[in-house]
mmCIF file of C-alpha atoms and ligand atoms in Angstrom:
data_model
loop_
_atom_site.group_PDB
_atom_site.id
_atom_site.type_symbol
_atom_site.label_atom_id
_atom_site.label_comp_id
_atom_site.label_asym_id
_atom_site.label_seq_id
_atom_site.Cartn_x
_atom_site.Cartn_y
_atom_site.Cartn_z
ATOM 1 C CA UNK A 7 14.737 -5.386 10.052
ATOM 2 C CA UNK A 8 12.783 -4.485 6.788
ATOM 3 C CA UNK A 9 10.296 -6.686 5.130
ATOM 4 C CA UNK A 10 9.431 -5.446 1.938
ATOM 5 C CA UNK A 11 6.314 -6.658 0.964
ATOM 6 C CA UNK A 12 5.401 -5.030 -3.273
ATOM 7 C CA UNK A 13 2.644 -5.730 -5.470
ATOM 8 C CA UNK A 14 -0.192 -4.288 -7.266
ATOM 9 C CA UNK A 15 -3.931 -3.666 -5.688
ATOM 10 C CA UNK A 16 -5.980 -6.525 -4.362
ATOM 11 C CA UNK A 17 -2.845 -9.511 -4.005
ATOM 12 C CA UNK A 18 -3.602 -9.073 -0.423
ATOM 13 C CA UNK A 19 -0.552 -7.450 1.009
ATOM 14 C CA UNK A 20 -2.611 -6.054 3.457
ATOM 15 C CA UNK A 21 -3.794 -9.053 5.380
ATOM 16 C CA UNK A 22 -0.678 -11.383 4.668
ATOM 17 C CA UNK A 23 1.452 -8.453 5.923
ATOM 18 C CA UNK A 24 -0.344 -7.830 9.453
ATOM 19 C CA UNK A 25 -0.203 -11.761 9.337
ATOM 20 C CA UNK A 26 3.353 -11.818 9.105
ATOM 21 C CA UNK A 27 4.452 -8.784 11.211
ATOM 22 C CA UNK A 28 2.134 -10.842 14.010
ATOM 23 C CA UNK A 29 4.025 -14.204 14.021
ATOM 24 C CA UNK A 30 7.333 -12.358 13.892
ATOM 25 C CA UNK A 31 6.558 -9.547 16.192
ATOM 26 C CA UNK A 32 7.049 -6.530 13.908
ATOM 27 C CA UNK A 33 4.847 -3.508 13.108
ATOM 28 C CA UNK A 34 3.272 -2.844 9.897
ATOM 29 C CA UNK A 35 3.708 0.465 7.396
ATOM 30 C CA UNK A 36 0.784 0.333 5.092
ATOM 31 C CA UNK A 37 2.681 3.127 2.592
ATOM 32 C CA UNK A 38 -0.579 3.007 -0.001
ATOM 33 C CA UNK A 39 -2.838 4.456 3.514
ATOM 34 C CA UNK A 40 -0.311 7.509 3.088
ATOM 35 C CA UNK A 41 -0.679 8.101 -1.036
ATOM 36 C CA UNK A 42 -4.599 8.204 -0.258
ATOM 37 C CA UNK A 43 -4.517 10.543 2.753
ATOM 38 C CA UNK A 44 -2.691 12.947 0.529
ATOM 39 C CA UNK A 45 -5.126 12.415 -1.955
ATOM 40 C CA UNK A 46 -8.121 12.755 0.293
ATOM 41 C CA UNK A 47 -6.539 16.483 1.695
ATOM 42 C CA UNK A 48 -6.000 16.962 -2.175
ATOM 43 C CA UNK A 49 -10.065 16.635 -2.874
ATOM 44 C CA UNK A 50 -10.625 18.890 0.326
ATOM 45 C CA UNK A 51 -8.462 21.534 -0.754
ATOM 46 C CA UNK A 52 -9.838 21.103 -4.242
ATOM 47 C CA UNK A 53 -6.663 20.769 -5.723
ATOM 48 C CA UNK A 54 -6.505 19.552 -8.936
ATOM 49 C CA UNK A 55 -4.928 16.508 -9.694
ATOM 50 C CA UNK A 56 -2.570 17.917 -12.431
ATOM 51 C CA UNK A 57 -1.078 20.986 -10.299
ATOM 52 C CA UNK A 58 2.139 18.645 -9.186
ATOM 53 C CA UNK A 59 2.962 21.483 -7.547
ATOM 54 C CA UNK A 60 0.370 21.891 -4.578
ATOM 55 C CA UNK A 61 -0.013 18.150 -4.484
ATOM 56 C CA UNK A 62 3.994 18.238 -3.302
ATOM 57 C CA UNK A 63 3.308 21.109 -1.051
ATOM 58 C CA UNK A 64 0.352 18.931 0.745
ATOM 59 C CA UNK A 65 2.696 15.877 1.378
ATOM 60 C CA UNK A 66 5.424 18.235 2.583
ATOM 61 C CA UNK A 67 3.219 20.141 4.984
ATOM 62 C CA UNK A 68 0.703 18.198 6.068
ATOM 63 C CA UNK A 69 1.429 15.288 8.952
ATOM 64 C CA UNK A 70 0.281 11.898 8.841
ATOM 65 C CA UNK A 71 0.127 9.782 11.982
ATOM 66 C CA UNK A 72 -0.954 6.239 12.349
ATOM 67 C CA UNK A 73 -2.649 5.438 15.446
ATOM 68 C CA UNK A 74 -1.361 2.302 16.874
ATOM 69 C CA UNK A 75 -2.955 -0.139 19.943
ATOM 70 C CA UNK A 76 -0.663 -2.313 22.429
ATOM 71 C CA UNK A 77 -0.109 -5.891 20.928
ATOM 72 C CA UNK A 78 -1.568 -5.169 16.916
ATOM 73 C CA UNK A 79 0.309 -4.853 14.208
ATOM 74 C CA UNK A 80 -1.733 -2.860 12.388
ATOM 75 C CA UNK A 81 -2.326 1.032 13.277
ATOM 76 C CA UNK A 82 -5.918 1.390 14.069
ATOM 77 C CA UNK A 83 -6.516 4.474 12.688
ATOM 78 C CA UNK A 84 -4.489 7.140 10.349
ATOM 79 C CA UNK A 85 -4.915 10.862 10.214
ATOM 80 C CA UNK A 86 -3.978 13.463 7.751
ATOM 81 C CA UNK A 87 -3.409 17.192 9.539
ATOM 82 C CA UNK A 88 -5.238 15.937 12.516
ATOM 83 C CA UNK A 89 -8.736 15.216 10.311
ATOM 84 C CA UNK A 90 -9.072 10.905 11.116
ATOM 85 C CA UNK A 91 -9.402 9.445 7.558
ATOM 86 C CA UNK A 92 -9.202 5.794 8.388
ATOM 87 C CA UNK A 93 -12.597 5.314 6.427
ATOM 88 C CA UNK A 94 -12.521 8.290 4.233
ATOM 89 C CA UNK A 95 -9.270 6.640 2.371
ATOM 90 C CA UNK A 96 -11.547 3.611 1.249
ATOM 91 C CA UNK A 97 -13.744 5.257 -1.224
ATOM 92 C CA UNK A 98 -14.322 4.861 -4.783
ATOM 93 C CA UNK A 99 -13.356 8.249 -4.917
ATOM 94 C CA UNK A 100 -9.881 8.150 -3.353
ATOM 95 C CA UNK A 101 -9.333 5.064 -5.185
ATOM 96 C CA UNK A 102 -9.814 6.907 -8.503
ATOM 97 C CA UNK A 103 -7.900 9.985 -6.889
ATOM 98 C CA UNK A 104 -4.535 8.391 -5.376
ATOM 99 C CA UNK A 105 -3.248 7.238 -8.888
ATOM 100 C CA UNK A 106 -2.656 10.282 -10.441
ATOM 101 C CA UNK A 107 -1.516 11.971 -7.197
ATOM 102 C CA UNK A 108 1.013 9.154 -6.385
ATOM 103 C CA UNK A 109 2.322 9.452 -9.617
ATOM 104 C CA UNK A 110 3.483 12.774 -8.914
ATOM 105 C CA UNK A 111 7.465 12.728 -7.671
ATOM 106 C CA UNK A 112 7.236 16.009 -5.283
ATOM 107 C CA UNK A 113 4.570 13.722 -3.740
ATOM 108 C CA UNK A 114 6.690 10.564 -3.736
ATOM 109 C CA UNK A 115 9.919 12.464 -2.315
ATOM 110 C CA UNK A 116 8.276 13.613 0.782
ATOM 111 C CA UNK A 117 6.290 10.297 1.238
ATOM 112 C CA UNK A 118 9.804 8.153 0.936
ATOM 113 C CA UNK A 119 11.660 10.105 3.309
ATOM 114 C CA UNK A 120 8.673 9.412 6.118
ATOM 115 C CA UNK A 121 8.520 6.232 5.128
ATOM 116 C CA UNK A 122 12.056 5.670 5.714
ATOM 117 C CA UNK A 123 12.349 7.548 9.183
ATOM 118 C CA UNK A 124 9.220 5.861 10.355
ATOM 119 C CA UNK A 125 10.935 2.053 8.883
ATOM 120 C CA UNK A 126 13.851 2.828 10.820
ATOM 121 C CA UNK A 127 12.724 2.925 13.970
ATOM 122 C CA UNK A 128 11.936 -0.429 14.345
ATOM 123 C CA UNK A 129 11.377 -3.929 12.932
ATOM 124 C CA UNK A 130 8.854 -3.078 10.081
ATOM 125 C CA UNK A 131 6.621 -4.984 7.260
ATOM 126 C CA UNK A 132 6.248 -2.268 4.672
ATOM 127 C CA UNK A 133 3.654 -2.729 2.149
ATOM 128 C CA UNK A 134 3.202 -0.570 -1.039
ATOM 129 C CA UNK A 135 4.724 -0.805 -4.422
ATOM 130 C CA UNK A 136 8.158 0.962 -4.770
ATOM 131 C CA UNK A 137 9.280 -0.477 -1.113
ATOM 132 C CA UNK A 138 11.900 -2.703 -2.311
ATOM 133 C CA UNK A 139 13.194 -0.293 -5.544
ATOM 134 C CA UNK A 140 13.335 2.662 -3.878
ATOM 135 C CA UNK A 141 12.682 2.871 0.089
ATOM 136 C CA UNK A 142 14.078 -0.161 0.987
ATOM 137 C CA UNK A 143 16.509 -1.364 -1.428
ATOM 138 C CA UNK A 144 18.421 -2.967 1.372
ATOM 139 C CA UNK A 145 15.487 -4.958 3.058
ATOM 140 C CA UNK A 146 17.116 -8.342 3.626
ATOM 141 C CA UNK A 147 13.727 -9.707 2.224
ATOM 142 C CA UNK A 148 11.893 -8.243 -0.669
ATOM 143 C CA UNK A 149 8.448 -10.058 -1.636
ATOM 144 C CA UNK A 150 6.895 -9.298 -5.029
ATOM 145 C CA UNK A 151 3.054 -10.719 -4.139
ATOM 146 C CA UNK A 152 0.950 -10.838 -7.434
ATOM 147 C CA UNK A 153 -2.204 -12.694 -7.807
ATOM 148 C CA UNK A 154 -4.505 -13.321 -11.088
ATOM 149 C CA UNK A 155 -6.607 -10.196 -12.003
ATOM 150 C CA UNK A 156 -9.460 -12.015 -11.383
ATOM 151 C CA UNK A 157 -8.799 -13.857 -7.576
ATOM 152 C CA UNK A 158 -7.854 -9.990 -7.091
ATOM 153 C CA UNK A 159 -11.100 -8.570 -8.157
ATOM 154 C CA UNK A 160 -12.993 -11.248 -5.997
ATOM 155 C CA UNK A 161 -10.943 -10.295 -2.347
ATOM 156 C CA UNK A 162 -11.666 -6.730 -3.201
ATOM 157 C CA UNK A 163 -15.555 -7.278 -2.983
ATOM 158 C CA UNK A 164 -14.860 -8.933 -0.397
ATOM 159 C CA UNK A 165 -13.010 -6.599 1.647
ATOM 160 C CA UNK A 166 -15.010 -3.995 0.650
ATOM 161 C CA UNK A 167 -18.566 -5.653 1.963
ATOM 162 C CA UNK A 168 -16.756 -6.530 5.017
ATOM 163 C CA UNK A 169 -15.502 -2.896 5.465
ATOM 164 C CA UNK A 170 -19.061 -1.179 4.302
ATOM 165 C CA UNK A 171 -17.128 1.098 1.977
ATOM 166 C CA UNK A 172 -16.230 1.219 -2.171
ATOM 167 C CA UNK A 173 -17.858 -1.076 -4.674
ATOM 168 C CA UNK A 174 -19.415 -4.680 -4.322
ATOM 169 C CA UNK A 175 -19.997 -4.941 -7.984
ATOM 170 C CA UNK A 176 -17.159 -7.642 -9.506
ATOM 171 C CA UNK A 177 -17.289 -6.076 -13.032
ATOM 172 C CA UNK A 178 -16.767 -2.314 -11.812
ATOM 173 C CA UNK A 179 -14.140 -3.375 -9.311
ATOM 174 C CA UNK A 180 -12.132 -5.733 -12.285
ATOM 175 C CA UNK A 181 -12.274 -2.718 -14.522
ATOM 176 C CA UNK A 182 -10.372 -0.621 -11.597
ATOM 177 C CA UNK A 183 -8.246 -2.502 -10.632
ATOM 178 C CA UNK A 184 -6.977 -3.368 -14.138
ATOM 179 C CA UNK A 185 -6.858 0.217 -14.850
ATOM 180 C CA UNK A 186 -5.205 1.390 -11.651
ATOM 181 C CA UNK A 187 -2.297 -1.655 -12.289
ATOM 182 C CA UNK A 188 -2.019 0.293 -15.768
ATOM 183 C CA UNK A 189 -1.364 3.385 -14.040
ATOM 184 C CA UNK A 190 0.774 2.558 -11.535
ATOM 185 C CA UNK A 191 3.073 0.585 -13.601
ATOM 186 C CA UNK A 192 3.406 2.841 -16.712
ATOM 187 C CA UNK A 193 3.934 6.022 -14.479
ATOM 188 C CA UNK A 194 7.109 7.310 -15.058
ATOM 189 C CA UNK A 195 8.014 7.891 -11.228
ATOM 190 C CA UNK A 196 8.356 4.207 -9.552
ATOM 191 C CA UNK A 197 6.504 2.145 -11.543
ATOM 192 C CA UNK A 198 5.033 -1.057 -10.017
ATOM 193 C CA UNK A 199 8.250 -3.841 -10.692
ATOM 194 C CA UNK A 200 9.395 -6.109 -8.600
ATOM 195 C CA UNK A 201 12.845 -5.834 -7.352
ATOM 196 C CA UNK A 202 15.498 -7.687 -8.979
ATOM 197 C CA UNK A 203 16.240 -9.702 -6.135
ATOM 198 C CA UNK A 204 12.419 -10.113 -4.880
ATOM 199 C CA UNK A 205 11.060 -13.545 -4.216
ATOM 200 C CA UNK A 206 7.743 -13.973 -6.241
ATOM 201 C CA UNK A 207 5.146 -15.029 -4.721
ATOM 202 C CA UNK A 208 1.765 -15.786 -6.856
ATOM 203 C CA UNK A 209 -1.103 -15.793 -4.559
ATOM 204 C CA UNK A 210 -4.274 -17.395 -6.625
ATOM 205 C CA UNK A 211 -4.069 -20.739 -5.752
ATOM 206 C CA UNK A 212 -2.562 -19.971 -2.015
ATOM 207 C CA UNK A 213 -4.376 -19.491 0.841
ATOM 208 C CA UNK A 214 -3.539 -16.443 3.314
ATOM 209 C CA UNK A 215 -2.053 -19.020 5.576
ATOM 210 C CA UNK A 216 0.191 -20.577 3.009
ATOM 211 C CA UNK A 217 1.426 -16.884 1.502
ATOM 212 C CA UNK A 218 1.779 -16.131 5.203
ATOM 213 C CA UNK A 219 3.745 -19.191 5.865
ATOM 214 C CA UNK A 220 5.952 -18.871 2.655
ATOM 215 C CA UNK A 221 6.936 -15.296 4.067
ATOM 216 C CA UNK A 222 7.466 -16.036 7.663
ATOM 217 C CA UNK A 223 9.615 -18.729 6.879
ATOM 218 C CA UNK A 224 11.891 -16.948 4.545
ATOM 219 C CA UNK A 225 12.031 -13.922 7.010
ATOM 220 C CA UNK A 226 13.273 -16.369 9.565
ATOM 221 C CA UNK A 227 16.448 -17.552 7.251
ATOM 222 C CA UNK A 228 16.931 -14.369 7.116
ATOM 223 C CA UNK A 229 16.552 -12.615 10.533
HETATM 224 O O1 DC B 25 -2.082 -0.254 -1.661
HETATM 225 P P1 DC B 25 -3.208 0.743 -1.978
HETATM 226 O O2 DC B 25 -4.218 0.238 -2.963
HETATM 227 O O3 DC B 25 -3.820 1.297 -0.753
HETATM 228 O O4 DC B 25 -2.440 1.953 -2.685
HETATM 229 C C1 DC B 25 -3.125 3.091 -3.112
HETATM 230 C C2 DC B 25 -2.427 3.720 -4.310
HETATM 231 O O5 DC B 25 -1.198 4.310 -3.894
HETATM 232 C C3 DC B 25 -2.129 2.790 -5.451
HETATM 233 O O6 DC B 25 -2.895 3.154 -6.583
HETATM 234 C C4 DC B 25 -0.682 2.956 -5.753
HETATM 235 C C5 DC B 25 -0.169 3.994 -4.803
HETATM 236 N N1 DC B 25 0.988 3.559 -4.053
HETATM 237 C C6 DC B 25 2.213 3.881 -4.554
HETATM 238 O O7 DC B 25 2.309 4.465 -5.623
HETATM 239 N N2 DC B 25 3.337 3.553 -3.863
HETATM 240 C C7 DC B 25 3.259 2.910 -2.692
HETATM 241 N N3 DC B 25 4.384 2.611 -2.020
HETATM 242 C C8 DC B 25 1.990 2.542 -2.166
HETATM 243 C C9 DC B 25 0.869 2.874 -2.880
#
């Protein structure tokens, strides 16, 4: 079974979905980790973020892998043509680079189609923002998580002092993330929208336990 779990930067699909896939035993596909390890082999390769065309042929030809550990959820590590970019994903840099490059659709096409191979090969919690519109469009439960721009600004500097890596300032990370939810839902190929039959699920006044709850419970009516 598919949980699709959509929503723009910093709602904190990330921690509710390991959360979830935990209680219900399921694995976790962080899709977003695979739009920025194409756009971290873009920056080595010094291709340039307007040449749609090399950016497809990277996502076509390189492999990504996800390292996973008995008994967690979450893959440990990822890797991109054998180079381990677990870290090297989190930057300021690859946040700035992974919203043109996953706005281009030869980079979308081959990203789905792993997506979906990998998705169907077990019981997943897929996390990105296209899962339930395109990749998914039969998960049995579609979440759209949002959260106010500014309870989204604060988890990031959060996350990203706990991590070591990207910015700490509240301003600077604010101003990205309002211009990266821009991007990503005024691109032409899969915008950000929430499925028509997602359940909406506004995180700003919820604690992790109580989104996680909320999800778990409507998996289970479904499963
Ligand atoms: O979830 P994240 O912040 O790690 O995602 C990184 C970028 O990748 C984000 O700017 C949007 C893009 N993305 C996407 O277009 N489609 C997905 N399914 C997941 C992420």
């Amino acid at each position: 079974m598919i949980i699709a779990i959509d929503g723009p930067s910093g709602a904190g699909k990330s921690s509710v979905s390991v959360e979830v896939a935990r209680a219900l035993g399921f694995s976790c596909l962080d899709t977003g980790a695979m739009y920025r390890s194409v756009a971290w082999q873009a920056v080595q390769n010094g291709v340039d973020f307007d040449d749609a065309e090399r950016l497809g042929e990277i996502a076509r030809t390189y492999d990504i892998t996800f390292t996973h550990e008995a008994g967690n959820p979450k893959p440990v590590g990822v890797s991109i043509g054998g180079a381990d970019v677990t870290s090297a994903i989190r930057t300021a840099e690859i946040d700035r680079a992974v919203s043109p490059v996953s706005a281009v659709p030869a980079v979308r096409e081959a990203l789905v189609a792993q997506q979906q191979r990998i998705g169907r090969s077990g019981d997943y919690v897929v996390e990105g923002r296209d899962i339930g519109t395109v990749v998914f469009p039969e998960a049995p439960l579609k979440v759209f998580l949002t959260a106010s721009n500014e309870a989204r600004a604060r988890r990031r500097v959060l996350q990203n002092e706990q991590r070591g890596v990207g910015s700490t300032d509240f301003e600077t990370v604010l101003a990205d993330i309002i211009r990266r939810d821009e991007y990503d839902s005024s691109r032409a190929a899969s915008p950000l929208k929430p499925a028509d039959d997602a359940v909406h699920v506004d995180s700003s006044d919820m604690t992790m336990e109580e989104v996680i709850d909320k999800i778990c419970e409507l998996a289970r009516e479904r499963m």
